[in-house]
Tab-separated table of C-alpha atoms in Angstrom:
chain	number	residue	atom	x	y	z
A	109	UNK	CA	109.217	133.199	131.902
A	110	UNK	CA	112.035	135.106	130.175
A	111	UNK	CA	113.567	132.170	128.380
A	112	UNK	CA	116.626	132.537	126.241
A	113	UNK	CA	117.097	130.728	122.957
A	114	UNK	CA	119.519	131.340	120.078
A	115	UNK	CA	118.647	134.431	118.034
A	116	UNK	CA	119.876	132.921	114.776
A	117	UNK	CA	116.897	130.636	114.257
A	118	UNK	CA	114.089	131.719	112.008
A	119	UNK	CA	110.641	130.565	113.003
A	120	UNK	CA	108.207	129.706	110.220
A	121	UNK	CA	104.748	129.299	111.679
A	122	UNK	CA	102.392	126.755	110.139
A	123	UNK	CA	98.868	125.821	111.215
A	124	UNK	CA	99.952	122.195	111.818
A	125	UNK	CA	103.244	120.369	111.304
A	126	UNK	CA	101.341	118.294	108.717
A	127	UNK	CA	101.479	121.408	106.544
A	128	UNK	CA	105.267	121.066	106.262
A	129	UNK	CA	105.969	119.370	102.976
A	130	UNK	CA	109.193	117.754	101.831
A	131	UNK	CA	109.652	120.471	99.223
A	132	UNK	CA	109.474	123.208	101.913
A	133	UNK	CA	112.352	121.569	103.794
A	134	UNK	CA	114.408	121.132	100.611
A	135	UNK	CA	113.782	124.713	99.466
A	136	UNK	CA	115.020	125.976	102.835
A	137	UNK	CA	118.301	124.120	102.309
A	138	UNK	CA	118.494	125.233	98.696
A	139	UNK	CA	118.208	128.834	99.854
A	140	UNK	CA	121.040	128.351	102.312
A	141	UNK	CA	119.577	127.250	105.651
A	142	UNK	CA	122.186	125.377	107.709
A	143	UNK	CA	119.555	123.223	109.377
A	144	UNK	CA	115.802	122.764	109.520
A	145	UNK	CA	113.976	121.437	112.532
A	146	UNK	CA	110.285	120.710	112.599
A	147	UNK	CA	108.735	121.188	116.038
A	148	UNK	CA	105.452	119.354	116.237
A	149	UNK	CA	102.900	118.369	118.852
A	150	UNK	CA	103.462	115.197	120.822
A	151	UNK	CA	102.621	112.045	118.929
A	152	UNK	CA	99.037	111.067	119.617
A	153	UNK	CA	98.137	114.677	120.426
A	154	UNK	CA	97.591	116.030	116.924
A	155	UNK	CA	94.367	118.032	116.587
A	156	UNK	CA	94.171	116.798	113.003
A	157	UNK	CA	94.919	113.205	114.082
A	158	UNK	CA	98.123	112.530	112.170
A	159	UNK	CA	99.711	115.821	111.037
A	160	UNK	CA	102.782	115.309	113.236
A	161	UNK	CA	103.193	111.722	112.032
A	162	UNK	CA	103.135	112.901	108.423
A	163	UNK	CA	105.685	115.581	109.326
A	164	UNK	CA	107.975	112.957	110.817
A	165	UNK	CA	107.852	110.891	107.640
A	166	UNK	CA	108.610	113.964	105.538
A	167	UNK	CA	111.581	114.872	107.718
A	168	UNK	CA	112.829	111.305	107.234
A	169	UNK	CA	112.384	111.644	103.464
A	170	UNK	CA	114.340	114.921	103.566
A	171	UNK	CA	117.107	113.250	105.595
A	172	UNK	CA	117.359	110.483	103.016
A	173	UNK	CA	117.641	112.974	100.139
A	174	UNK	CA	120.137	115.186	102.000
A	175	UNK	CA	122.279	112.127	102.697
A	176	UNK	CA	122.202	111.025	99.074
A	177	UNK	CA	123.338	114.427	97.764
A	178	UNK	CA	126.058	114.748	100.391
A	179	UNK	CA	124.614	117.553	102.504
A	180	UNK	CA	123.943	115.426	105.567
A	181	UNK	CA	120.588	114.168	106.746
A	182	UNK	CA	121.289	115.196	110.332
A	183	UNK	CA	120.709	118.804	109.267
A	184	UNK	CA	116.971	118.062	109.223
A	185	UNK	CA	115.500	117.084	112.557
A	186	UNK	CA	112.146	116.409	114.114
A	187	UNK	CA	111.168	117.319	117.693
A	188	UNK	CA	107.898	116.710	119.467
A	189	UNK	CA	106.658	118.843	122.314
A	190	UNK	CA	103.449	120.237	123.688
A	191	UNK	CA	102.446	123.806	122.799
A	192	UNK	CA	102.670	124.820	126.461
A	193	UNK	CA	106.248	123.630	126.931
A	194	UNK	CA	108.160	126.885	126.502
A	195	UNK	CA	111.290	125.721	128.368
A	196	UNK	CA	111.427	122.556	126.283
A	197	UNK	CA	111.108	124.607	123.078
A	198	UNK	CA	114.102	126.710	124.179
A	199	UNK	CA	116.011	123.551	125.089
A	200	UNK	CA	115.312	121.838	121.733
A	201	UNK	CA	116.226	124.812	119.558
A	202	UNK	CA	119.377	125.416	121.625
A	203	UNK	CA	120.375	121.759	121.238
A	204	UNK	CA	119.646	121.857	117.526
A	205	UNK	CA	121.560	125.089	116.986
A	206	UNK	CA	124.593	123.674	118.807
A	207	UNK	CA	124.426	120.537	116.726
A	208	UNK	CA	124.273	122.504	113.471
A	209	UNK	CA	127.161	124.726	114.625
A	210	UNK	CA	129.234	121.567	115.071
A	211	UNK	CA	128.280	120.382	111.576
A	212	UNK	CA	129.309	123.718	110.085
A	213	UNK	CA	127.611	125.762	107.382
A	214	UNK	CA	125.399	124.308	104.669
A	215	UNK	CA	127.749	123.266	101.804
A	216	UNK	CA	125.266	124.675	99.266
A	217	UNK	CA	125.499	128.105	100.917
A	218	UNK	CA	129.289	127.910	101.058
A	219	UNK	CA	129.506	127.084	97.357
A	220	UNK	CA	127.054	129.866	96.532
A	221	UNK	CA	129.043	132.428	98.526
A	222	UNK	CA	132.287	131.292	96.920
A	223	UNK	CA	130.789	131.715	93.453
A	224	UNK	CA	129.486	135.217	94.259
B	191	UNK	CA	97.339	102.677	85.823
B	192	UNK	CA	101.020	102.268	85.172
B	193	UNK	CA	102.887	102.032	88.458
B	194	UNK	CA	106.411	103.378	88.784
B	195	UNK	CA	108.841	103.734	91.642
B	196	UNK	CA	111.444	106.380	92.394
B	197	UNK	CA	114.964	105.922	91.137
B	198	UNK	CA	117.848	106.542	93.545
B	199	UNK	CA	119.002	110.164	93.197
B	200	UNK	CA	122.620	108.997	92.919
B	201	UNK	CA	121.735	107.089	89.746
B	202	UNK	CA	120.103	110.162	88.166
B	203	UNK	CA	123.048	112.351	89.185
B	204	UNK	CA	125.289	109.841	87.390
B	205	UNK	CA	123.345	110.227	84.119
B	206	UNK	CA	123.502	113.995	84.264
B	207	UNK	CA	127.122	114.600	85.168
B	208	UNK	CA	128.066	116.020	81.734
B	209	UNK	CA	125.010	118.232	81.298
B	210	UNK	CA	124.611	121.899	82.160
B	211	UNK	CA	121.037	122.758	81.160
B	212	UNK	CA	118.577	120.193	82.365
B	213	UNK	CA	114.807	119.925	82.179
B	214	UNK	CA	113.065	117.775	84.777
B	215	UNK	CA	109.867	116.726	83.026
B	216	UNK	CA	106.968	115.317	85.020
B	217	UNK	CA	103.731	113.662	83.944
B	218	UNK	CA	100.305	114.411	85.377
B	219	UNK	CA	98.860	110.956	84.843
B	220	UNK	CA	99.682	107.556	86.373
B	221	UNK	CA	103.040	108.501	87.894
B	222	UNK	CA	101.364	111.391	89.736
B	223	UNK	CA	98.911	108.981	91.354
B	224	UNK	CA	101.665	106.596	92.427
B	225	UNK	CA	103.700	109.564	93.732
B	226	UNK	CA	106.741	108.865	91.586
B	227	UNK	CA	106.765	111.441	88.806
B	228	UNK	CA	104.145	114.167	89.266
B	229	UNK	CA	104.613	117.892	89.808
B	230	UNK	CA	105.549	117.395	93.441
B	231	UNK	CA	108.219	114.786	92.716
B	232	UNK	CA	109.563	116.979	89.897
B	233	UNK	CA	110.019	119.800	92.427
B	234	UNK	CA	111.765	117.519	94.914
B	235	UNK	CA	114.131	115.980	92.355
B	236	UNK	CA	114.941	119.347	90.747
B	237	UNK	CA	115.661	120.871	94.156
B	238	UNK	CA	117.935	117.955	95.104
B	239	UNK	CA	119.767	118.137	91.771
B	240	UNK	CA	120.244	121.913	92.084
B	241	UNK	CA	121.647	121.525	95.604
B	242	UNK	CA	123.990	118.758	94.521
B	243	UNK	CA	125.244	120.799	91.561
B	244	UNK	CA	125.818	123.896	93.719
B	245	UNK	CA	127.621	121.878	96.349
B	246	UNK	CA	129.930	120.433	93.719
B	247	UNK	CA	130.556	123.959	92.398
B	248	UNK	CA	128.917	123.242	89.028
B	249	UNK	CA	126.968	125.952	87.233
B	250	UNK	CA	123.911	123.979	86.189
B	251	UNK	CA	120.491	125.280	85.189
B	252	UNK	CA	117.659	122.973	86.174
B	253	UNK	CA	114.079	123.785	85.186
B	254	UNK	CA	110.831	122.040	86.060
B	255	UNK	CA	107.870	121.342	83.791
B	256	UNK	CA	105.021	118.887	84.279
B	257	UNK	CA	102.957	117.933	81.249
B	258	UNK	CA	99.426	116.596	81.245
B	259	UNK	CA	100.781	113.418	79.604
B	260	UNK	CA	104.010	112.397	77.926
B	261	UNK	CA	102.426	109.654	75.835
B	262	UNK	CA	100.560	112.061	73.509
B	263	UNK	CA	102.142	114.352	70.932
B	264	UNK	CA	99.879	117.326	71.605
B	265	UNK	CA	101.095	117.582	75.202
B	266	UNK	CA	104.739	116.998	74.304
B	267	UNK	CA	104.437	119.854	71.792
B	268	UNK	CA	104.103	122.220	74.742
B	269	UNK	CA	107.870	122.073	75.288
B	270	UNK	CA	108.800	122.351	71.594
B	271	UNK	CA	109.658	126.054	71.840
B	272	UNK	CA	111.837	125.663	74.905
B	273	UNK	CA	113.519	122.287	74.356
B	274	UNK	CA	116.530	123.816	72.567
B	275	UNK	CA	117.605	125.535	75.790
B	276	UNK	CA	118.314	122.156	77.366
B	277	UNK	CA	121.044	119.641	76.715
B	278	UNK	CA	119.276	116.887	78.679
B	279	UNK	CA	115.806	115.933	79.881
B	280	UNK	CA	115.039	113.773	82.900
B	281	UNK	CA	111.595	112.350	82.320
B	282	UNK	CA	109.690	111.249	85.402
B	283	UNK	CA	107.034	109.600	83.240
B	284	UNK	CA	106.803	105.847	82.751
B	285	UNK	CA	108.981	104.145	80.140
B	286	UNK	CA	106.381	105.049	77.514
B	287	UNK	CA	106.718	108.746	78.254
B	288	UNK	CA	110.510	108.634	78.269
B	289	UNK	CA	110.585	106.953	74.858
B	290	UNK	CA	107.878	109.097	73.321
B	291	UNK	CA	109.593	112.283	74.510
B	292	UNK	CA	112.846	111.048	72.984
B	293	UNK	CA	111.052	110.256	69.715
B	294	UNK	CA	109.732	113.807	69.499
B	295	UNK	CA	113.032	115.478	70.331
B	296	UNK	CA	115.772	113.612	68.488
B	297	UNK	CA	118.719	115.804	69.417
B	298	UNK	CA	118.118	115.934	73.182
B	299	UNK	CA	119.048	112.990	75.413
B	300	UNK	CA	116.133	111.896	77.586
B	301	UNK	CA	116.941	109.993	80.772
B	302	UNK	CA	114.492	107.986	82.902
B	303	UNK	CA	113.835	109.405	86.345
B	304	UNK	CA	111.710	106.519	87.625
B	305	UNK	CA	111.633	102.733	87.396
B	306	UNK	CA	108.458	101.689	85.592
B	307	UNK	CA	107.092	98.599	87.344
B	308	UNK	CA	103.689	97.298	86.220
B	309	UNK	CA	100.013	97.948	85.559
B	310	UNK	CA	98.328	97.927	88.902
B	311	UNK	CA	95.953	99.424	91.415
B	312	UNK	CA	96.278	101.562	94.541
B	313	UNK	CA	95.463	99.284	97.499
B	314	UNK	CA	96.124	102.200	99.832
B	315	UNK	CA	98.429	105.186	99.759
B	316	UNK	CA	101.936	103.814	99.405
B	317	UNK	CA	100.877	100.314	98.330
B	318	UNK	CA	100.377	99.459	94.676
B	319	UNK	CA	99.894	95.929	93.388
B	320	UNK	CA	99.932	94.322	89.964
B	321	UNK	CA	96.673	93.399	88.257
B	322	UNK	CA	97.257	93.176	84.498
B	323	UNK	CA	100.041	92.132	82.157
B	324	UNK	CA	98.360	93.279	78.951
B	325	UNK	CA	98.342	89.812	77.367
B	326	UNK	CA	95.996	91.000	74.629
B	327	UNK	CA	93.373	88.241	75.113
B	328	UNK	CA	91.381	89.017	78.231
B	329	UNK	CA	89.960	85.951	79.970
B	330	UNK	CA	88.606	87.671	83.077
B	331	UNK	CA	85.036	86.757	82.050
B	332	UNK	CA	85.685	83.107	82.916
B	333	UNK	CA	87.906	83.533	85.962
B	334	UNK	CA	85.659	85.509	88.263
B	335	UNK	CA	87.409	88.782	87.250
B	336	UNK	CA	90.714	87.673	88.771
B	337	UNK	CA	93.574	87.361	86.313
B	338	UNK	CA	95.686	84.174	86.429
B	339	UNK	CA	98.110	85.701	83.886
B	340	UNK	CA	99.063	88.603	86.138
B	341	UNK	CA	98.505	87.035	89.526
B	342	UNK	CA	99.511	83.387	89.219
B	343	UNK	CA	103.300	83.037	89.245
B	344	UNK	CA	103.014	80.175	86.729
B	345	UNK	CA	100.262	81.794	84.641
B	346	UNK	CA	98.158	78.630	84.979
B	347	UNK	CA	94.743	78.464	83.315
B	348	UNK	CA	93.082	75.394	84.762
B	349	UNK	CA	93.264	75.538	88.511
B	350	UNK	CA	96.066	75.836	91.034
B	351	UNK	CA	99.358	73.952	91.059
B	352	UNK	CA	100.524	71.768	93.938
B	353	UNK	CA	102.328	74.693	95.517
B	354	UNK	CA	99.114	76.352	96.655
B	355	UNK	CA	98.942	76.082	100.448
B	356	UNK	CA	96.309	77.661	102.681
B	357	UNK	CA	95.442	80.087	99.908
B	358	UNK	CA	99.024	81.257	99.492
B	359	UNK	CA	101.489	80.806	96.653
B	360	UNK	CA	104.643	78.741	97.067
B	361	UNK	CA	106.850	81.579	95.789
B	362	UNK	CA	106.089	83.697	98.843
B	363	UNK	CA	103.804	83.207	101.819
B	364	UNK	CA	102.542	86.780	101.414
B	365	UNK	CA	101.357	86.197	97.839
B	366	UNK	CA	97.788	85.019	97.445
B	367	UNK	CA	97.249	81.983	95.247
B	368	UNK	CA	95.400	83.498	92.271
B	369	UNK	CA	93.480	80.259	91.722
B	370	UNK	CA	92.344	80.156	95.351
B	371	UNK	CA	91.046	83.701	94.849
B	372	UNK	CA	89.337	82.656	91.605
B	373	UNK	CA	87.676	79.623	93.198
B	374	UNK	CA	86.541	81.629	96.242
B	375	UNK	CA	85.111	84.298	93.994
B	376	UNK	CA	83.344	81.862	91.669
B	377	UNK	CA	81.909	80.146	94.739
B	378	UNK	CA	80.623	83.475	96.051
B	379	UNK	CA	79.068	84.212	92.658
B	380	UNK	CA	77.565	80.706	92.585
B	381	UNK	CA	79.335	80.092	89.281
B	382	UNK	CA	81.653	77.241	90.183
B	383	UNK	CA	80.554	75.486	86.989
B	384	UNK	CA	82.879	77.960	85.191
B	385	UNK	CA	85.765	76.359	87.046
B	386	UNK	CA	84.849	72.966	85.647
B	387	UNK	CA	85.233	74.181	82.074
B	388	UNK	CA	88.600	73.456	80.532
B	389	UNK	CA	90.408	76.524	79.299
B	390	UNK	CA	91.893	75.793	75.859
B	391	UNK	CA	95.473	76.631	74.905
B	392	UNK	CA	95.978	80.357	75.030
B	393	UNK	CA	97.188	82.228	71.983
B	394	UNK	CA	100.284	83.937	73.326
B	395	UNK	CA	101.030	85.722	70.084
B	396	UNK	CA	99.121	88.726	71.420
B	397	UNK	CA	101.339	88.759	74.518
B	398	UNK	CA	104.959	89.981	74.512
B	399	UNK	CA	105.960	86.648	72.952
B	400	UNK	CA	104.798	88.018	69.606
B	401	UNK	CA	107.187	90.984	69.820
B	402	UNK	CA	106.208	94.662	70.206
B	403	UNK	CA	102.477	95.066	69.745
B	404	UNK	CA	100.155	97.633	68.287
B	405	UNK	CA	96.462	98.345	68.230
B	406	UNK	CA	95.174	99.568	64.872
B	407	UNK	CA	91.733	101.158	64.725
B	408	UNK	CA	91.112	102.348	61.220
B	409	UNK	CA	87.577	103.370	62.145
B	410	UNK	CA	88.869	106.147	64.402
B	411	UNK	CA	91.993	107.113	62.487
B	412	UNK	CA	92.164	110.533	60.833
């Protein structure tokens, strides 16, 4: 299965999506990420019962904050898939990358580069 | 504990628009428990403020500190050496902490980062409810440990009003009638005779009606 997906994504592995805190998502944007997507197990399939549900709520919190500071909540996204679904992983990250390309670069990064 | 809720980020951004060196100051006590102003929330707010400033092209320095408490001088002293670097503080403590910080540091504006709501309990994560209004004359001994001052919309002392229906208050069908709770509890404790006793007029001078209050304990003063 030689699947292709965009090379410009950076994968951060965590033991469970429940490990992803709001501050991790915000720090990624602060450091210049154009988008952050959390890929979690299917709802109801969490080995720790509700890690993916907590992740979803945190992504929603991040979206709210990004909207209120004018960066755009759609830059943070949540996807659910099973660990064995390689093709779906490739499909989701391709979709997400295209979406972020349409939105353009992170305004924080642009301002930082301009200042430098 | 004192329960607070988050303030909209836009409101905080509005306070800070003329400041360049900002300290976001958290509190490790009540506001940490109600997830409004602890170390974690300090990190989130500071990160959001930094991103907003960068996006707007403003050179702003935003630091994060969380004190054990903001309502005691010894903990507030921990920022005495560094406070001069900042031209504003956003305090995520309750209203007490905000005011006490401002009293210690006269020349630095201190802005509130949360809305202080009430004294309450954690029913479950994400749900806090009011239990006490600090009236200064506790009557819980006679009311089955349920407070009609904090929990009855009319602060009645001798049984429910006519608006009590099916155990709910007339102000909102989701609000329990405090007097129904009191009667049920006294019944369960087999102390309904307490309910028969008339509660005399309450001295409200120890409540907010008497102006700002203080507790003086000369026996423990130094």
